[in-house]
XYZ file of C-alpha atoms in Angstrom:
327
model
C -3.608 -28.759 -12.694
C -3.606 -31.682 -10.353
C -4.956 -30.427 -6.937
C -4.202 -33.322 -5.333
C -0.184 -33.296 -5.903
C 1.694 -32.956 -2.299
C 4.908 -32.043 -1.665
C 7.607 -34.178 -2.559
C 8.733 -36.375 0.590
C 12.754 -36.135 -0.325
C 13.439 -32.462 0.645
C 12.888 -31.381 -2.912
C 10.366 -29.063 -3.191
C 7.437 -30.024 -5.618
C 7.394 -28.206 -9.140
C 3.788 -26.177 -9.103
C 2.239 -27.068 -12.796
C 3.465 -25.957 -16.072
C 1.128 -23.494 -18.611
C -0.383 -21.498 -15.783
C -1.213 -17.538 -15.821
C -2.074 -15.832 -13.068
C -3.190 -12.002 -13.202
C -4.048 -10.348 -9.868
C -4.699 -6.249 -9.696
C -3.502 -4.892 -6.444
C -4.433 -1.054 -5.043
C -1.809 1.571 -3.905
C -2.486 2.239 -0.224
C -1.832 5.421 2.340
C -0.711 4.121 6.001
C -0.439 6.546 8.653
C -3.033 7.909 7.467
C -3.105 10.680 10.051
C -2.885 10.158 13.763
C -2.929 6.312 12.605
C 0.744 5.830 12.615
C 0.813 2.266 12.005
C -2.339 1.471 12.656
C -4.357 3.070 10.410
C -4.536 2.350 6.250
C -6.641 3.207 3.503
C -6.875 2.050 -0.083
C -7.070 4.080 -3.221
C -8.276 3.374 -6.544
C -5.051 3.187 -8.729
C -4.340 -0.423 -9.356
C -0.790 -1.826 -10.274
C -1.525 -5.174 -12.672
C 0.837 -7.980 -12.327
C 0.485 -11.249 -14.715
C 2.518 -14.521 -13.649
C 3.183 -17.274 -16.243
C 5.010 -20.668 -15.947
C 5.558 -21.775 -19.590
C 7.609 -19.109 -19.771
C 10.912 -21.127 -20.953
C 13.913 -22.702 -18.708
C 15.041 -18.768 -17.254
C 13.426 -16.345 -15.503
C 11.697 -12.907 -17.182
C 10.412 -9.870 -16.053
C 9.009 -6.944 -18.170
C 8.014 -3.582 -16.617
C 5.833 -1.228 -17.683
C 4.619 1.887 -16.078
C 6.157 3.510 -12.602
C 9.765 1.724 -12.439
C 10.030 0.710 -15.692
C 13.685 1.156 -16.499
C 14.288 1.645 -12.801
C 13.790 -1.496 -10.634
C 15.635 -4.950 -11.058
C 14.329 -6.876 -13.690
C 15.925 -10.531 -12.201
C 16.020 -12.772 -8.782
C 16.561 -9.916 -6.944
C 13.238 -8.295 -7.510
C 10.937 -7.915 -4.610
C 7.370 -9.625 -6.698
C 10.114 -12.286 -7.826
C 11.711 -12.667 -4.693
C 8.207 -13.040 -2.764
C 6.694 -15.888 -5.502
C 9.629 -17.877 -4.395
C 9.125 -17.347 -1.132
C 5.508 -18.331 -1.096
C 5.830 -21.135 -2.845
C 8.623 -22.629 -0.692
C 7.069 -21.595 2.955
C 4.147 -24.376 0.760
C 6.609 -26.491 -0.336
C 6.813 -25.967 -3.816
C 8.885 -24.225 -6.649
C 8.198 -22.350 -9.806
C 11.728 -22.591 -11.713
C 10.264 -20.676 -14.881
C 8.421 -17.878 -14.136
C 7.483 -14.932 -16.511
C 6.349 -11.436 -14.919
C 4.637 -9.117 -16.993
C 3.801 -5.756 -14.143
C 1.581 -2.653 -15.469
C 2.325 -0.304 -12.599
C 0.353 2.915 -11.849
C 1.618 3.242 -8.325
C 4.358 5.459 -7.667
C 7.458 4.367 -6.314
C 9.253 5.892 -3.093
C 6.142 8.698 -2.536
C 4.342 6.896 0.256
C 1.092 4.920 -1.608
C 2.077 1.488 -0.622
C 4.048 0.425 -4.083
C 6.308 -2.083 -1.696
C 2.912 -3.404 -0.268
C 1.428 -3.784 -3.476
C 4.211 -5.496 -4.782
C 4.368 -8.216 -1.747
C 0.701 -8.558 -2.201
C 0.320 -9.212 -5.826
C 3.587 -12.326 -5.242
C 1.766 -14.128 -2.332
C -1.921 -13.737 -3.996
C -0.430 -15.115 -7.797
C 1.663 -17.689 -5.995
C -1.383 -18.917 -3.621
C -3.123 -19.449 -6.916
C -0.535 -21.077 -8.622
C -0.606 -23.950 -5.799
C -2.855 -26.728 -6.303
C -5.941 -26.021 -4.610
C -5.206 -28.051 -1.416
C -1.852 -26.821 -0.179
C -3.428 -22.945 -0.830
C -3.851 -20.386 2.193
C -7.004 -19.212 3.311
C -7.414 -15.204 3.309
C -6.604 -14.452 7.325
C -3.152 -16.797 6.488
C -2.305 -14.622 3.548
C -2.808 -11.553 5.610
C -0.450 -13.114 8.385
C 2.036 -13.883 5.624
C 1.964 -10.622 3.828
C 2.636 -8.732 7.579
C 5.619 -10.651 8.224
C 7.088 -10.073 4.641
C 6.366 -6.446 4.621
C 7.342 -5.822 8.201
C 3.766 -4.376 9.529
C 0.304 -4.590 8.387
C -0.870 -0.734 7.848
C -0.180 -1.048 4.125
C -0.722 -4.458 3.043
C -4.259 -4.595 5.054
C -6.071 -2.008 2.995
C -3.973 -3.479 -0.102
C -5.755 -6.805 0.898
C -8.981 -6.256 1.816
C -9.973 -2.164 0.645
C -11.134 0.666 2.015
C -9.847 1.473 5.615
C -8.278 -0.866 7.704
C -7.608 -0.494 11.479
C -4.762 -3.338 12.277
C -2.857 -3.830 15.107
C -0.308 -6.513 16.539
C -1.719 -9.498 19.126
C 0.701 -10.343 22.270
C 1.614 -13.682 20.323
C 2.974 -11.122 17.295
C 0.377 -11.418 14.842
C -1.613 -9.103 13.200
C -5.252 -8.265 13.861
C -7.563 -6.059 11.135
C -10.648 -4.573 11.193
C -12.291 -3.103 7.987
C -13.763 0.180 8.272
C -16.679 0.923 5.508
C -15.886 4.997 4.164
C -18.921 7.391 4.043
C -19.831 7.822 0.130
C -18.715 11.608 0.327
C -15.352 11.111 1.176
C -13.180 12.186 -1.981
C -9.400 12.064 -1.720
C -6.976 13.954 -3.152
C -3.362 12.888 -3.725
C -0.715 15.851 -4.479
C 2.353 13.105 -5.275
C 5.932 15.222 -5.755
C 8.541 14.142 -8.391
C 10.560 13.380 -5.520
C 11.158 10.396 -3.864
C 11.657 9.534 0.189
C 12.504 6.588 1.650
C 10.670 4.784 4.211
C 13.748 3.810 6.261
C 15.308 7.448 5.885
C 11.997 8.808 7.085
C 11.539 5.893 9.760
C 14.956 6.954 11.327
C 13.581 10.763 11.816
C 11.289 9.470 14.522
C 11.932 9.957 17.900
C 12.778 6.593 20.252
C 10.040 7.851 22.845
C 6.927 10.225 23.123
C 5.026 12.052 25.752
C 1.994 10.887 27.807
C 0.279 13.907 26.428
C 1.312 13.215 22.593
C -0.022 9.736 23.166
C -3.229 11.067 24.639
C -3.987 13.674 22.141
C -2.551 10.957 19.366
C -5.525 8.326 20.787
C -8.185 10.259 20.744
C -7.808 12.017 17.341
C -7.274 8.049 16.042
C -10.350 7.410 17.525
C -12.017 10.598 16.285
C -10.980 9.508 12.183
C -12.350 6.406 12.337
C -15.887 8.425 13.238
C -15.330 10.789 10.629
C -14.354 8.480 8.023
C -17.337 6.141 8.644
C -20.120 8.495 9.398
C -18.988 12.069 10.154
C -16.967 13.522 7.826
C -17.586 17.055 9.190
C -14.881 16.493 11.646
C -11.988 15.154 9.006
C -10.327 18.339 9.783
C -9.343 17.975 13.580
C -9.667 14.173 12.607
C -6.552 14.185 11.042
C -4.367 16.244 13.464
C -1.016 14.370 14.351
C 1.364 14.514 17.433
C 3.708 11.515 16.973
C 5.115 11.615 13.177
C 4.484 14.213 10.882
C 6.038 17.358 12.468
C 9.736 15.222 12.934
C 9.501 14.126 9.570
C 9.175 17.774 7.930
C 12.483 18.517 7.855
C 13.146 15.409 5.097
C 10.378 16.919 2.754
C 10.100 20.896 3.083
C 8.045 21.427 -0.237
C 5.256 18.497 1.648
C 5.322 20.281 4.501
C 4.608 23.491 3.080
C 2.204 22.340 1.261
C 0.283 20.692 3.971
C 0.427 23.580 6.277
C -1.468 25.734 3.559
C -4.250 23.336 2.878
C -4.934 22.388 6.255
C -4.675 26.478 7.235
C -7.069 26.589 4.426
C -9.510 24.382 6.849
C -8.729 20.997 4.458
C -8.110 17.387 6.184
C -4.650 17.202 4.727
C -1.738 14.507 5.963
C 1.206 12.969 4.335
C 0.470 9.807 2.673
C 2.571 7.184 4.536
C 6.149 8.224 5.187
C 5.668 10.904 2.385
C 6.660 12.828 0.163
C 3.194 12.597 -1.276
C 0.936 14.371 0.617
C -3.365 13.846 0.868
C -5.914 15.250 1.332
C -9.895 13.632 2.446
C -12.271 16.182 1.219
C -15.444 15.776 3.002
C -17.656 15.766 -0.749
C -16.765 16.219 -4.368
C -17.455 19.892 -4.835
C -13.944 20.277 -1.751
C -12.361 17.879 -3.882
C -12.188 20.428 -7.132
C -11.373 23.358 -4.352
C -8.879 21.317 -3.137
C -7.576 20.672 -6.542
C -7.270 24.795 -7.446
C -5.725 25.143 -3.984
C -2.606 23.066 -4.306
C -2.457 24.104 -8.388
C -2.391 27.477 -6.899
C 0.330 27.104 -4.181
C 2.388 24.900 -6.102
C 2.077 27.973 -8.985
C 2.927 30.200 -6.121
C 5.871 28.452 -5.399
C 7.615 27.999 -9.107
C 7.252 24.196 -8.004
C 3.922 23.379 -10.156
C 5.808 21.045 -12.529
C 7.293 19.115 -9.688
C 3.733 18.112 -8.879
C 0.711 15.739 -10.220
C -2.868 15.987 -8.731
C -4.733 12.799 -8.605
C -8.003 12.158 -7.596
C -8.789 8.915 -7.042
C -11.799 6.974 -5.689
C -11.491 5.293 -2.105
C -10.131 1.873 -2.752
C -13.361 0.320 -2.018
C -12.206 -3.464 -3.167
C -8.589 -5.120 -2.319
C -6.362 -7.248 -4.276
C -8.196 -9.634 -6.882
C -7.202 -12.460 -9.411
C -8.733 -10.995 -12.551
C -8.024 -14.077 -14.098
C -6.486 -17.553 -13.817
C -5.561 -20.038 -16.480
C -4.322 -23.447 -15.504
């Protein structure tokens, strides 16, 4: 590839080069996680794989496998597709054949960041499929991600790992600050066979809170990044919310419920994002398995144990990465 080619100086943009793959591995995320409402992400190990080829022929291909398959568009209109182009014209450039081959593990609609991932795996292959000069530097990338998705609780963690604080500058961009996870926090994911939407469960929120709900909100935020870093001890009150997760019962019952037993059972347990899914931070490995029998037990309880899948992944401790790049 020639890393010296600019833009084209007639409006066009500038074809990026022919016979390129790109693969980049991206990790679902949990926003809101607890009294973080939109401020607080982390990143868990289960890694959607996305390769990008342009030798692909004169047309456009995508082939799913995994979550969506069978389920999400397979042309223009898809959201990886959509955000290559994107990318590549906000540079200057154009891919007009592109083949997408995605391996998906994240679950769609159940609040782990699958939208996030998916924005985040089109600007990192397209980045790479500029010529080395016209690419963005990692703070741009994390700028341009924000604006795409809308707000940077999922795509920070998604970026960068582990837990991410972020928050939005008076000019409107995004700040970040990674937040290293004690070793002996183990997460737990309870994910329904349900889905939720993020907009039906934005639109449950109320336009205004309380002094007091802020208050209590602020210093529990404060309190999780402690316990996540160095204090696990105190995940439990850690993870108490006042702004989001009460209003938003009423679209997933079954979470709820679910949530109110674990965390009456003395377990840090919050919905993962806008829900349904629903997780827990065990403060060491042997909680994790008790955790595990718990919800196997009340979803047993409930005649609801095949809507459910327990997952225990590893704190995403490493962000998106191109496994591999062919030019």
């Amino acid at each position: 590839m020639d890393g010296g080619t600019a833009p084209r100086r007639d409006g066009e943009p500038t074809p990026v080069a022919a016979g390129q793959r790109v693969r980049v591995s991206v990790p679902a995320t949990v926003g809101n996680v607890g009294p973080g409402f939109d401020s607080i992400g982390l990143a868990l190990d289960l890694r959607d794989e996305l390769t990008v080829d342009t030798d692909a022929g004169p047309a456009l291909s995508v082939e799913v496998a995994g979550e969506g398959a069978g389920q999400v568009p397979r042309d223009e209109s898809h959201l990886v597709v959509r955000t290559i182009r994107r990318t590549l014209e906000r540079a200057g450039y154009r891919a007009p054949a592109l083949h997408l081959d995605a391996v998906n593990v994240i679950p769609h609609g159940r609040g782990l960041g699958s939208s996030a991932a998916a924005i985040v795996s089109g600007v990192l292959a397209a980045n790479a499929l500029l010529p080395a000069a016209a690419r963005s530097d990692e703070e741009d990338l994390f700028q341009w991600c924000s604006r795409l998705e809308g707000h940077p609780d999922n795509v920070a963690p998604a970026l960068f790992g582990s837990l991410v604080v972020s928050w939005e500058h008076d000019d409107g961009t995004f700040g970040h600050a990674v937040v290293p996870v004690a070793p002996a926090v183990s997460p737990v994911m309870a994910i329904p066979t349900t889905e939720l939407s993020t907009e039906v469960s934005r639109g449950l929120l109320p336009p205004s809170v309380s002094h007091a709900q802020a208050a209590a909100n602020t210093g529990r935020a404060a309190l999780l990044v402690h316990a996540m870093t160095s204090a696990p001890g105190f995940l439990l009150p850690a993870t108490r919310d006042y702004l989001h997760q009460d209003v938003r019962a009423e679209a997933m019952p079954a979470s709820a419920d679910l949530l109110r037993t674990l965390r009456a059972q003395g377990y840090a347990t919050v919905v993962s994002g806008a829900g349904p899914s629903v997780l827990t931070l065990a403060v060491d490995p042997a909680q994790r398995d008790a955790v595990v029998h718990a919800v196997r037990e009340h979803t047993s309880r409930t005649g609801d144990a095949d809507r459910w899948t327990v997952r225990t992944p590893a704190v995403g401790r490493e962000g998106a990465r191109i496994e591999e790049h062919r030019d």
